[in-house]
N, C-alpha and C. Protein backbone atom coordinates (compact mmCIF):
# COMPACT_ATOMS: atom_id res chain seq x y z
N UNK A 1 4.18 -7.95 10.10
CA UNK A 1 4.76 -6.61 10.21
C UNK A 1 4.34 -6.04 11.54
N UNK A 2 5.27 -5.37 12.21
CA UNK A 2 4.93 -4.72 13.46
C UNK A 2 4.21 -3.43 13.13
N UNK A 3 2.99 -3.32 13.63
CA UNK A 3 2.15 -2.17 13.33
C UNK A 3 2.23 -1.07 14.37
N UNK A 4 3.21 -1.13 15.24
CA UNK A 4 3.31 -0.14 16.30
C UNK A 4 2.45 -0.54 17.47
N UNK A 5 2.69 0.06 18.58
CA UNK A 5 1.96 -0.19 19.82
C UNK A 5 1.92 -1.70 20.10
N UNK A 6 2.97 -2.42 19.74
CA UNK A 6 3.07 -3.83 20.04
C UNK A 6 2.16 -4.73 19.25
N UNK A 7 1.56 -4.24 18.19
CA UNK A 7 0.65 -5.05 17.39
C UNK A 7 1.32 -5.47 16.09
N UNK A 8 1.06 -6.73 15.71
CA UNK A 8 1.52 -7.22 14.42
C UNK A 8 0.33 -7.39 13.51
N UNK A 9 0.55 -7.24 12.22
CA UNK A 9 -0.53 -7.46 11.26
C UNK A 9 0.06 -8.04 10.00
N UNK A 10 -0.79 -8.64 9.18
CA UNK A 10 -0.35 -9.32 7.96
C UNK A 10 -0.79 -8.55 6.72
N UNK A 11 0.15 -8.40 5.83
CA UNK A 11 -0.18 -7.82 4.53
C UNK A 11 -0.45 -8.91 3.52
N UNK A 12 -0.37 -10.16 3.96
CA UNK A 12 -0.60 -11.28 3.06
C UNK A 12 -2.07 -11.69 3.00
N UNK A 13 -2.92 -11.00 3.76
CA UNK A 13 -4.35 -11.30 3.73
C UNK A 13 -5.11 -10.04 3.33
N UNK A 14 -6.22 -10.23 2.64
CA UNK A 14 -7.05 -9.09 2.26
C UNK A 14 -7.57 -8.38 3.51
N UNK A 15 -7.90 -9.15 4.53
CA UNK A 15 -8.38 -8.56 5.78
C UNK A 15 -7.32 -7.62 6.38
N UNK A 16 -6.07 -8.04 6.36
CA UNK A 16 -4.99 -7.21 6.89
C UNK A 16 -4.79 -5.95 6.08
N UNK A 17 -4.88 -6.07 4.77
CA UNK A 17 -4.69 -4.92 3.88
C UNK A 17 -5.83 -3.92 4.01
N UNK A 18 -7.05 -4.44 4.22
CA UNK A 18 -8.22 -3.56 4.27
C UNK A 18 -8.57 -3.09 5.67
N UNK A 19 -7.72 -3.35 6.65
CA UNK A 19 -7.96 -2.92 8.02
C UNK A 19 -8.17 -1.39 8.03
N UNK A 20 -9.38 -0.93 8.37
CA UNK A 20 -9.67 0.51 8.29
C UNK A 20 -8.84 1.36 9.26
N UNK A 21 -8.37 0.78 10.33
CA UNK A 21 -7.57 1.53 11.30
C UNK A 21 -6.21 1.89 10.70
N UNK A 22 -5.64 0.98 9.95
CA UNK A 22 -4.29 1.19 9.40
C UNK A 22 -4.29 2.01 8.11
N UNK A 23 -5.40 2.03 7.39
CA UNK A 23 -5.54 2.79 6.14
C UNK A 23 -4.47 2.44 5.11
N UNK A 24 -4.09 1.16 5.07
CA UNK A 24 -3.16 0.70 4.05
C UNK A 24 -3.83 0.81 2.69
N UNK A 25 -5.07 0.33 2.62
CA UNK A 25 -5.90 0.46 1.42
C UNK A 25 -7.25 0.99 1.87
N UNK A 26 -7.64 2.11 1.31
CA UNK A 26 -8.96 2.67 1.55
C UNK A 26 -9.73 2.48 0.26
N UNK A 27 -10.61 1.46 0.23
CA UNK A 27 -11.32 1.17 -1.02
C UNK A 27 -11.96 2.42 -1.63
N UNK A 28 -11.68 2.62 -2.92
CA UNK A 28 -12.21 3.77 -3.65
C UNK A 28 -11.40 5.04 -3.49
N UNK A 29 -10.35 5.02 -2.67
CA UNK A 29 -9.60 6.24 -2.38
C UNK A 29 -8.09 5.99 -2.44
N UNK A 30 -7.54 5.82 -3.63
CA UNK A 30 -6.11 5.54 -3.72
C UNK A 30 -5.23 6.69 -3.23
N UNK A 31 -5.68 7.93 -3.38
CA UNK A 31 -4.84 9.07 -2.99
C UNK A 31 -4.54 9.09 -1.49
N UNK A 32 -5.41 8.51 -0.68
CA UNK A 32 -5.20 8.49 0.76
C UNK A 32 -4.86 7.11 1.30
N UNK A 33 -4.68 6.13 0.42
CA UNK A 33 -4.30 4.79 0.82
C UNK A 33 -2.80 4.74 1.07
N UNK A 34 -2.42 4.25 2.23
CA UNK A 34 -1.01 4.21 2.61
C UNK A 34 -0.12 3.51 1.63
N UNK A 35 -0.62 2.44 1.02
CA UNK A 35 0.21 1.69 0.08
C UNK A 35 0.56 2.54 -1.15
N UNK A 36 -0.39 3.31 -1.64
CA UNK A 36 -0.12 4.16 -2.81
C UNK A 36 0.85 5.28 -2.43
N UNK A 37 0.63 5.85 -1.27
CA UNK A 37 1.56 6.89 -0.81
C UNK A 37 2.97 6.33 -0.72
N UNK A 38 3.11 5.13 -0.16
CA UNK A 38 4.43 4.53 0.04
C UNK A 38 5.12 4.17 -1.28
N UNK A 39 4.38 3.65 -2.24
CA UNK A 39 5.02 3.20 -3.48
C UNK A 39 5.24 4.30 -4.49
N UNK A 40 4.65 5.48 -4.25
CA UNK A 40 4.84 6.59 -5.20
C UNK A 40 5.77 7.67 -4.65
N UNK A 41 6.25 7.49 -3.45
CA UNK A 41 7.19 8.47 -2.87
C UNK A 41 8.51 8.47 -3.63
N UNK A 42 9.21 9.58 -3.55
CA UNK A 42 10.54 9.66 -4.16
C UNK A 42 11.64 9.86 -3.13
N UNK A 43 11.26 9.82 -1.85
CA UNK A 43 12.26 10.04 -0.81
C UNK A 43 12.70 8.72 -0.19
N UNK A 44 13.44 8.78 0.92
CA UNK A 44 13.98 7.56 1.53
C UNK A 44 12.93 6.74 2.28
N UNK A 45 11.68 7.19 2.29
CA UNK A 45 10.62 6.43 2.93
C UNK A 45 9.80 5.62 1.93
N UNK A 46 10.21 5.64 0.66
CA UNK A 46 9.47 4.91 -0.36
C UNK A 46 9.57 3.41 -0.14
N UNK A 47 8.58 2.70 -0.64
CA UNK A 47 8.58 1.25 -0.59
C UNK A 47 8.60 0.72 -2.00
N UNK A 48 9.38 -0.27 -2.32
CA UNK A 48 10.38 -0.83 -1.43
C UNK A 48 11.51 0.18 -1.20
N UNK A 49 12.15 0.09 -0.04
CA UNK A 49 13.18 1.07 0.31
C UNK A 49 14.36 1.04 -0.66
N UNK A 50 14.80 2.19 -1.07
CA UNK A 50 15.95 2.25 -1.98
C UNK A 50 17.22 1.77 -1.28
N UNK A 51 17.25 1.86 0.05
CA UNK A 51 18.44 1.41 0.79
C UNK A 51 18.67 -0.09 0.64
N UNK A 52 17.65 -0.84 0.23
CA UNK A 52 17.80 -2.28 0.03
C UNK A 52 18.30 -2.59 -1.37
N UNK A 53 18.40 -1.57 -2.21
CA UNK A 53 18.82 -1.77 -3.58
C UNK A 53 17.66 -2.11 -4.50
N UNK A 54 16.46 -2.20 -3.93
CA UNK A 54 15.27 -2.53 -4.73
C UNK A 54 14.86 -1.32 -5.55
N UNK A 55 14.46 -1.58 -6.77
CA UNK A 55 13.99 -0.53 -7.65
C UNK A 55 12.56 -0.14 -7.29
N UNK A 56 12.21 1.08 -7.63
CA UNK A 56 10.82 1.53 -7.47
C UNK A 56 9.94 0.66 -8.37
N UNK A 57 8.71 0.41 -7.92
CA UNK A 57 7.81 -0.38 -8.76
C UNK A 57 7.61 0.32 -10.10
N UNK A 58 7.49 -0.46 -11.17
CA UNK A 58 7.23 0.14 -12.48
C UNK A 58 5.87 0.85 -12.49
N UNK A 59 5.77 1.90 -13.28
CA UNK A 59 4.53 2.68 -13.35
C UNK A 59 3.31 1.84 -13.70
N UNK A 60 3.48 0.84 -14.58
CA UNK A 60 2.33 0.02 -14.95
C UNK A 60 1.83 -0.82 -13.77
N UNK A 61 2.73 -1.25 -12.89
CA UNK A 61 2.32 -2.01 -11.71
C UNK A 61 1.65 -1.09 -10.68
N UNK A 62 2.15 0.12 -10.55
CA UNK A 62 1.53 1.10 -9.66
C UNK A 62 0.12 1.40 -10.14
N UNK A 63 -0.04 1.54 -11.46
CA UNK A 63 -1.37 1.82 -12.01
C UNK A 63 -2.34 0.67 -11.72
N UNK A 64 -1.89 -0.56 -11.78
CA UNK A 64 -2.75 -1.70 -11.46
C UNK A 64 -3.25 -1.60 -10.03
N UNK A 65 -2.37 -1.27 -9.10
CA UNK A 65 -2.76 -1.13 -7.69
C UNK A 65 -3.75 0.01 -7.52
N UNK A 66 -3.46 1.15 -8.13
CA UNK A 66 -4.35 2.31 -8.04
C UNK A 66 -5.72 1.99 -8.63
N UNK A 67 -5.74 1.35 -9.78
CA UNK A 67 -7.02 0.99 -10.41
C UNK A 67 -7.82 0.02 -9.54
N UNK A 68 -7.14 -0.95 -8.92
CA UNK A 68 -7.80 -1.90 -8.03
C UNK A 68 -8.45 -1.18 -6.85
N UNK A 69 -7.73 -0.23 -6.28
CA UNK A 69 -8.28 0.52 -5.15
C UNK A 69 -9.45 1.39 -5.62
N UNK A 70 -9.33 2.04 -6.79
CA UNK A 70 -10.42 2.85 -7.32
C UNK A 70 -11.68 2.03 -7.51
N UNK A 71 -11.52 0.75 -7.88
CA UNK A 71 -12.65 -0.14 -8.09
C UNK A 71 -13.25 -0.66 -6.78
N UNK A 72 -12.71 -0.21 -5.65
CA UNK A 72 -13.22 -0.65 -4.37
C UNK A 72 -12.44 -1.78 -3.74
N UNK A 73 -11.29 -2.11 -4.30
CA UNK A 73 -10.41 -3.19 -3.79
C UNK A 73 -11.15 -4.52 -3.67
N UNK A 74 -11.79 -4.96 -4.77
CA UNK A 74 -12.51 -6.23 -4.72
C UNK A 74 -11.57 -7.43 -4.59
N UNK A 75 -12.11 -8.52 -4.06
CA UNK A 75 -11.32 -9.76 -3.94
C UNK A 75 -11.01 -10.33 -5.30
């Protein structure tokens, strides 16, 4: 994924997800983790994007992600 300023990063690695500069996942802080913000939005910036025809993640899957982050995002 292009992370802006000409940098690419991977969301397929724990290191990429936990990069403190990007704040995709802030261990212990789901409310400020970018991934939680993105998957719980109701506007056109939600992930996955509604423009692709993808449905919003089910609430039970969102809860799993939030709980994992609350637990400190362990491996």
